[in-house]
mmCIF file of C-alpha atoms in Angstrom:
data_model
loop_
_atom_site.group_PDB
_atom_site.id
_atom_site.type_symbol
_atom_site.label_atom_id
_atom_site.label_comp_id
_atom_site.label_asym_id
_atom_site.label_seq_id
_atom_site.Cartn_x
_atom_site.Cartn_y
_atom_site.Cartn_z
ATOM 1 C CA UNK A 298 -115.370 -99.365 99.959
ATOM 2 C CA UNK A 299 -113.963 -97.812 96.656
ATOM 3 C CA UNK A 300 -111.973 -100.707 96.749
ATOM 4 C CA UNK A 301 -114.802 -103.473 96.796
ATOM 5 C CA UNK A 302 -116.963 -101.387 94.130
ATOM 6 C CA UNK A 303 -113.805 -100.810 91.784
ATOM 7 C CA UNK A 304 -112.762 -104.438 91.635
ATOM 8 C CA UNK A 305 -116.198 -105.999 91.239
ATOM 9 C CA UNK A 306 -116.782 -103.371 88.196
ATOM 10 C CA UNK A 307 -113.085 -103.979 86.438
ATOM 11 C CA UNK A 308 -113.618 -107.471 86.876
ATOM 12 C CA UNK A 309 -116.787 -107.598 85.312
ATOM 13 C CA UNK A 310 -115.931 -104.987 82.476
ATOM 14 C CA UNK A 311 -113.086 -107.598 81.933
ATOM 15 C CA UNK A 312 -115.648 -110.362 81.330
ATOM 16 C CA UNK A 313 -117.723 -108.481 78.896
ATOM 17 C CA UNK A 314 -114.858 -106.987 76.969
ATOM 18 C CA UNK A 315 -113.661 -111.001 76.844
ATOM 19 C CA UNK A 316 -117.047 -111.843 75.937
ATOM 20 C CA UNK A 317 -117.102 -109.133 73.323
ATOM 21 C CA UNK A 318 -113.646 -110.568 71.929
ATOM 22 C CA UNK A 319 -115.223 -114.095 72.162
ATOM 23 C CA UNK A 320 -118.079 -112.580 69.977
ATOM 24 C CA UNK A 321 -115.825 -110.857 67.341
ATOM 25 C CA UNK A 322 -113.503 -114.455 66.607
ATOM 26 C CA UNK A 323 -117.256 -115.852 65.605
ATOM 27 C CA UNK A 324 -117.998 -113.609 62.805
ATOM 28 C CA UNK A 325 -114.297 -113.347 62.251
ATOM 29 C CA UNK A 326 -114.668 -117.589 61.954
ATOM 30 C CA UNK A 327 -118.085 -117.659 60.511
ATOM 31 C CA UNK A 328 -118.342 -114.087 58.501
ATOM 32 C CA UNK A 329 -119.306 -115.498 54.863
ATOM 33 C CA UNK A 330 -116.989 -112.898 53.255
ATOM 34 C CA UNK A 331 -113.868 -111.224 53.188
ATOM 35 C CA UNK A 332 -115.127 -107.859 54.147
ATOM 36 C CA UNK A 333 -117.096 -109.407 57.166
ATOM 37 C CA UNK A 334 -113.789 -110.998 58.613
ATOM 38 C CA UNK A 335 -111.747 -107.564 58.130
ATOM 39 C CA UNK A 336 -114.658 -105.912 59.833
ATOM 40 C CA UNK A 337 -114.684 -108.504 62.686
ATOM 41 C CA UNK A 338 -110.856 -108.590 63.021
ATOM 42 C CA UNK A 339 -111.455 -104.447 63.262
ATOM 43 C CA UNK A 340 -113.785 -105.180 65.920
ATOM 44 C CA UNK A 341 -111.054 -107.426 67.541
ATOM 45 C CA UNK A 342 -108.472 -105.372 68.256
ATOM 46 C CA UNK A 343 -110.488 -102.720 69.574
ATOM 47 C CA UNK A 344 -111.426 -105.147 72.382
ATOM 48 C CA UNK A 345 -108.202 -106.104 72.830
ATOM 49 C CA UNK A 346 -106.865 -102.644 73.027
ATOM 50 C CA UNK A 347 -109.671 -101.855 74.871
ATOM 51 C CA UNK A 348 -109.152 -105.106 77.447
ATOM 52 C CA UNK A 349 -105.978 -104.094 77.636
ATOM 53 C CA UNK A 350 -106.602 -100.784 79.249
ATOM 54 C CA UNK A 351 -108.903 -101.892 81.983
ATOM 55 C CA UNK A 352 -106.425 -105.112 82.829
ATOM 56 C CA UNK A 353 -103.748 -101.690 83.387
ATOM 57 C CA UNK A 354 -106.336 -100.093 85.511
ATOM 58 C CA UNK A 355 -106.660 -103.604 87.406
ATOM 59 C CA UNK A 356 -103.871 -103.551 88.186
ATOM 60 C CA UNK A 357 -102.563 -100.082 88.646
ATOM 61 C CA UNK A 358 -99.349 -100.221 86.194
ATOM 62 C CA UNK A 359 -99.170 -97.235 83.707
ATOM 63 C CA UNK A 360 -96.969 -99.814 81.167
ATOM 64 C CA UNK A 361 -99.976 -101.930 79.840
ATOM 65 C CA UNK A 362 -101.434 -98.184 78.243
ATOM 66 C CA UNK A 363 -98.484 -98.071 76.043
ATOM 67 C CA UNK A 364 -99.730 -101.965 74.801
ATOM 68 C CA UNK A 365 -102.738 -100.382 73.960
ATOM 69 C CA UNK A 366 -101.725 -97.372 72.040
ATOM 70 C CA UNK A 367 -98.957 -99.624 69.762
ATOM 71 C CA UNK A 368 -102.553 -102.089 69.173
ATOM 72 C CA UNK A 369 -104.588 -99.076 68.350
ATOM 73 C CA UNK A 370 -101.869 -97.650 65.638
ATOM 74 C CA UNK A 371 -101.198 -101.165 64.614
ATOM 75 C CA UNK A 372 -104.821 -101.968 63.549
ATOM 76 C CA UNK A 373 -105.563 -98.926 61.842
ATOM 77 C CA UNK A 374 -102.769 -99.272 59.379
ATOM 78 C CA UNK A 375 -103.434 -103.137 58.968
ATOM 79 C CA UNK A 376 -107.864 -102.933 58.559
ATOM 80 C CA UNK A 377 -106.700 -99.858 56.172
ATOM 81 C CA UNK A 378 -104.250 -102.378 54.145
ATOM 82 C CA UNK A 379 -107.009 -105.386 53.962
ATOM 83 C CA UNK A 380 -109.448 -102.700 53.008
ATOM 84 C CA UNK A 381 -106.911 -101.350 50.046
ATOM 85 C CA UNK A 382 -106.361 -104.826 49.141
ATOM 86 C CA UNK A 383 -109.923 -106.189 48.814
ATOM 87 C CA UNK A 384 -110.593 -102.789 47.150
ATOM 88 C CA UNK A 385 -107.791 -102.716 44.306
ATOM 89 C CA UNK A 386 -105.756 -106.707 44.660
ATOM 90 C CA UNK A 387 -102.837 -104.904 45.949
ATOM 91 C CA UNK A 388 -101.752 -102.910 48.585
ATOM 92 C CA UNK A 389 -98.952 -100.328 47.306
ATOM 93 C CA UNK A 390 -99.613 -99.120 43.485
ATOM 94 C CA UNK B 107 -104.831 -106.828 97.460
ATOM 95 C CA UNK B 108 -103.844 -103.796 96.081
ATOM 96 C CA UNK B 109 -103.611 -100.670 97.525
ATOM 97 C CA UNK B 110 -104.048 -98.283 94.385
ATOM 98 C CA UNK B 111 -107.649 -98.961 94.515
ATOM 99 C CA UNK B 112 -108.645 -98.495 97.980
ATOM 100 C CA UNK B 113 -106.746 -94.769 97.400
ATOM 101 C CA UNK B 114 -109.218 -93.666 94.990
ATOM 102 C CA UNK B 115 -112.438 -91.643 97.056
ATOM 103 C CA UNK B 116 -115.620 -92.883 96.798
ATOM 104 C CA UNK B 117 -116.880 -90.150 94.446
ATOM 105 C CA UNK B 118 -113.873 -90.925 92.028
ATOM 106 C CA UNK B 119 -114.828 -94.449 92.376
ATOM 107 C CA UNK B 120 -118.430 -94.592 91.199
ATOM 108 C CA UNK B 121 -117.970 -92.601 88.283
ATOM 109 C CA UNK B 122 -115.244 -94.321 87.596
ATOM 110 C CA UNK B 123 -117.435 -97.474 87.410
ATOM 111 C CA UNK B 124 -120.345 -96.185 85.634
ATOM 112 C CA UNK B 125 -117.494 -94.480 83.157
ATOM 113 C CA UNK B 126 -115.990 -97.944 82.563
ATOM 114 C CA UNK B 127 -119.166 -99.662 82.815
ATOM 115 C CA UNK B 128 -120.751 -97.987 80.363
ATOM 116 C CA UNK B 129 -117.803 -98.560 78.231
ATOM 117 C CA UNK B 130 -117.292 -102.349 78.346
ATOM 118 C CA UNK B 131 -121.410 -102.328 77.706
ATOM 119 C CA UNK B 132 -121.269 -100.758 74.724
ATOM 120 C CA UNK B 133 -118.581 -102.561 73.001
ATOM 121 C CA UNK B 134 -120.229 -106.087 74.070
ATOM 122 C CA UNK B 135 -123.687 -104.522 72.400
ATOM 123 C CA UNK B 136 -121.803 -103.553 69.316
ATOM 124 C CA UNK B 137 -120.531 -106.939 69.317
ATOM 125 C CA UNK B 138 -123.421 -108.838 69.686
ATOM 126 C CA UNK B 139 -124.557 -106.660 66.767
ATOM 127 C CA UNK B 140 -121.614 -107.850 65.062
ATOM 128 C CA UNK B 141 -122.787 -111.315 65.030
ATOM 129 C CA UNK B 142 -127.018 -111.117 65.092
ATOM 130 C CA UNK B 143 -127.422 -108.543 62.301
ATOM 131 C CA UNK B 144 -128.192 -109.739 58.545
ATOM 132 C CA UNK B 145 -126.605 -108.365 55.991
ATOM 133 C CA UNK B 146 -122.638 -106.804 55.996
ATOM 134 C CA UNK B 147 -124.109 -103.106 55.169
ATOM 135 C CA UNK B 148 -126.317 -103.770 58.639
ATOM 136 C CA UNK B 149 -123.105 -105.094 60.224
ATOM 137 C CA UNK B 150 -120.362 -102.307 59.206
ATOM 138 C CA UNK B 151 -122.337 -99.912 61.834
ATOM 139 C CA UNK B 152 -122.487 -102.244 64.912
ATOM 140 C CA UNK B 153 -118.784 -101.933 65.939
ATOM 141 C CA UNK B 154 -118.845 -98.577 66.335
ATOM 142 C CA UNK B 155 -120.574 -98.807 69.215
ATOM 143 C CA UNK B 156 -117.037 -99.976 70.978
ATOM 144 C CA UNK B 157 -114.881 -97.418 69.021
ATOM 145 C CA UNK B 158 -117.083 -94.271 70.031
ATOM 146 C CA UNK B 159 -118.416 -93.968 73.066
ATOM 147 C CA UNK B 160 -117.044 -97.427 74.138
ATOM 148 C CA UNK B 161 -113.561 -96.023 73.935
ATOM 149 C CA UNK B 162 -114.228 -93.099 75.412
ATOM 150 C CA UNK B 163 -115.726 -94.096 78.432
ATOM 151 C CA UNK B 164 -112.986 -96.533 79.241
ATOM 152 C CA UNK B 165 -110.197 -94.211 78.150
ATOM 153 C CA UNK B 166 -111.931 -91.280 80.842
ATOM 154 C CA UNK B 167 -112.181 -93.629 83.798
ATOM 155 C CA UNK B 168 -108.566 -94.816 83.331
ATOM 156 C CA UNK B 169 -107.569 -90.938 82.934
ATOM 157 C CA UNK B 170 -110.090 -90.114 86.096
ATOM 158 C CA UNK B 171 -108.271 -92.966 87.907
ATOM 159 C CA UNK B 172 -104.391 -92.707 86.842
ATOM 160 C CA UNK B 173 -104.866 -89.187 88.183
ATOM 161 C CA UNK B 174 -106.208 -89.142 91.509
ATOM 162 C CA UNK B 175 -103.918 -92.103 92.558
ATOM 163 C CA UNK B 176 -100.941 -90.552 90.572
ATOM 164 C CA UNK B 177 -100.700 -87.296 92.186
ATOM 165 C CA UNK B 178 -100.125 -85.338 88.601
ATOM 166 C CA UNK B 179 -102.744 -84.917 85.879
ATOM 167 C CA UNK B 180 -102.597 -88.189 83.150
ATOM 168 C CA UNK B 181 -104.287 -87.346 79.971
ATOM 169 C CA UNK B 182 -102.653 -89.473 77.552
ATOM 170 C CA UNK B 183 -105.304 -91.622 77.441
ATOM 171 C CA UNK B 184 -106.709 -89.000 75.767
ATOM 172 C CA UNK B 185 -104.323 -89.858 72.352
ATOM 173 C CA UNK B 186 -105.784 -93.149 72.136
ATOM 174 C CA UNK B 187 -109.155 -91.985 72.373
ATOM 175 C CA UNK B 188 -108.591 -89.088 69.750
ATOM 176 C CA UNK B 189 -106.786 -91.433 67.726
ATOM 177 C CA UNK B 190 -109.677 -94.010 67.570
ATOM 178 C CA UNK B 191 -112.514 -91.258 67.033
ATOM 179 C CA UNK B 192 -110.531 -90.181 64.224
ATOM 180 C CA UNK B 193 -109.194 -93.384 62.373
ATOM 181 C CA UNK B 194 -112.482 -95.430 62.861
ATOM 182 C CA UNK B 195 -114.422 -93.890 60.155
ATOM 183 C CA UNK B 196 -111.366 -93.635 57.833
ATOM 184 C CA UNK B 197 -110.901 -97.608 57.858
ATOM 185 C CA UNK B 198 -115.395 -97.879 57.576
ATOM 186 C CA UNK B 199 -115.530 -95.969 54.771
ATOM 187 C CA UNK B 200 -112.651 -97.528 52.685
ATOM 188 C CA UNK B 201 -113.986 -101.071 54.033
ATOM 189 C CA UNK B 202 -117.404 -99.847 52.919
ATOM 190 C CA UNK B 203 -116.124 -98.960 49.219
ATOM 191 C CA UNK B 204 -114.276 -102.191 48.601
ATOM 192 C CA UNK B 205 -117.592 -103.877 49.646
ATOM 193 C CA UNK B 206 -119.600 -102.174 47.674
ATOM 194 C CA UNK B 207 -117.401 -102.447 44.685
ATOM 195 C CA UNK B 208 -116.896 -106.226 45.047
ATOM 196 C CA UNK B 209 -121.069 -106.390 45.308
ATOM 197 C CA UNK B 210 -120.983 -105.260 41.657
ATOM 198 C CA UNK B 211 -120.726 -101.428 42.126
ATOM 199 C CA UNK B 212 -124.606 -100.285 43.298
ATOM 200 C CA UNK B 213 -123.565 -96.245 43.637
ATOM 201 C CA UNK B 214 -126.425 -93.833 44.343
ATOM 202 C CA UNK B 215 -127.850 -92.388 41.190
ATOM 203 C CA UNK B 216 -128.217 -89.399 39.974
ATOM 204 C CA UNK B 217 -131.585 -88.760 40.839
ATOM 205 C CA UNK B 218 -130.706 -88.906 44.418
ATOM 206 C CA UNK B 219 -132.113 -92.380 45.074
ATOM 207 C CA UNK B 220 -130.209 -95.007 45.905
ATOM 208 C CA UNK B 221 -129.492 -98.145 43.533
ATOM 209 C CA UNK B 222 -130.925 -101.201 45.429
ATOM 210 C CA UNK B 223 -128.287 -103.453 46.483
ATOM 211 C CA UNK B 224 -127.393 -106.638 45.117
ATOM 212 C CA UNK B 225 -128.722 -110.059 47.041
ATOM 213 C CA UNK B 226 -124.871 -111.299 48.802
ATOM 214 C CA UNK B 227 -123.579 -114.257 47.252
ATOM 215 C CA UNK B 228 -123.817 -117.036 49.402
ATOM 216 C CA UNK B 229 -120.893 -119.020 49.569
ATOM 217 C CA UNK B 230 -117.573 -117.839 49.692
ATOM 218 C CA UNK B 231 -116.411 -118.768 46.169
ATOM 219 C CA UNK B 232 -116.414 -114.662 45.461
ATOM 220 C CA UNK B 233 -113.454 -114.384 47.799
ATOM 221 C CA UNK B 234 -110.986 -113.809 45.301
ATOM 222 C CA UNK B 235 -109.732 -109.907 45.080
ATOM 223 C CA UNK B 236 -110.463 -108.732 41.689
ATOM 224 C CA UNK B 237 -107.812 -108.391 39.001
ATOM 225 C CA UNK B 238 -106.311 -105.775 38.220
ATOM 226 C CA UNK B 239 -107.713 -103.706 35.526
ATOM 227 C CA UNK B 240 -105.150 -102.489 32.487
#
């Protein structure tokens, strides 16, 4: 029973986290400025990270998490770099 | 199929769901926000949605989970969800200041009120970082 209900609801939390990532790529493709695409590629990898959890939870291996947590330090530093660099033209002063 | 699932008890299981459910909403409503709303200063606040409570509920049920098939307490989950609540509005607010500094500067004035905003430029022929001052 916990079975059936767990696997329906990863599987569909799955979908809309794809769905979500779908959504993200179409501002990131569309967004008429440069702040809109570093906002949508923000948006991005928190799906991704985010995906990436639940596929780890899918599938019961504790090795995907660690994925995750190198994505979420990853996309910090680089939304903080774009942001520096639409702010000043350069990244390090 | 797999067997780490059908160990979990039924309690576990349905928060579990709603925890994750929950979760995946949220971020899929912050990203539809992402692409319906108007203007970037409407926009900057729809992701946030995913990195709050989106996070969170995702990063609970996998700790809920990880530890009642695991047969020790997994809370490091926890890091990535501390790490997001904390970095998120770090990276909005220095997003927000470069985009309101390449929309001509509109600060709040003195008085308290703020300085309406300027219309966004249309095309993308603005996309050019500024140069460097001095």
């Amino acid at each position: 029973m916990s079975e059936t209900i767990l696997t329906v609801v990863l599987g569909l939390s799955q979908l809309c986290l794809i769905a979500a990532m779908l959504l993200a790529a179409m501002r990131l493709l569309r967004g008429p400025r440069a702040q809109d695409r570093v906002l949508s590629l923000d948006a991005l990898y928190v799906c991704g990270m985010l995906l990436l959890v639940v596929t780890g939870m899918r599938v019961g291996s504790a090795y995907l998490f660690e994925g995750a947590l190198v994505i979420g330090a990853f996309g910090f530093v680089s939304t903080v770099a774009l942001s520096k660099f639409l702010l000043r033209g350069e990244v390090i002063e | 199929m797999s067997s780490h699932l059908a160990a979990v008890p039924l309690w576990a299981a349905i928060v579990i769901s709603v925890l994750v459910a929950v979760g995946s909403g949220l971020t899929l409503l912050g990203a539809v926000g992402l692409v319906r709303l108007s203007s970037f200063y409407d926009r900057i606040h729809a992701p946030t949605l995913g990195t709050s409570w989106g996070t969170a509920g995702i990063m609970l049920g996998s700790a809920l989970m990880f530890t009642l098939t695991g047969d020790r307490l997994v809370i490091h989950e926890l890091v990535v969800g501390g790490l997001m609540m904390i970095t998120t509005p770090v990276t909005l607010m220095i997003l927000g200041r470069a985009a309101l500094s390449r929309d001509g500067g509109a600060r709040p004035s003195r008085a308290g009120k703020p300085a309406p905003l300027q219309p966004e430029p249309a095309a993308d022929t603005v996309d050019e970082p500024p140069v460097q001052a001095g």
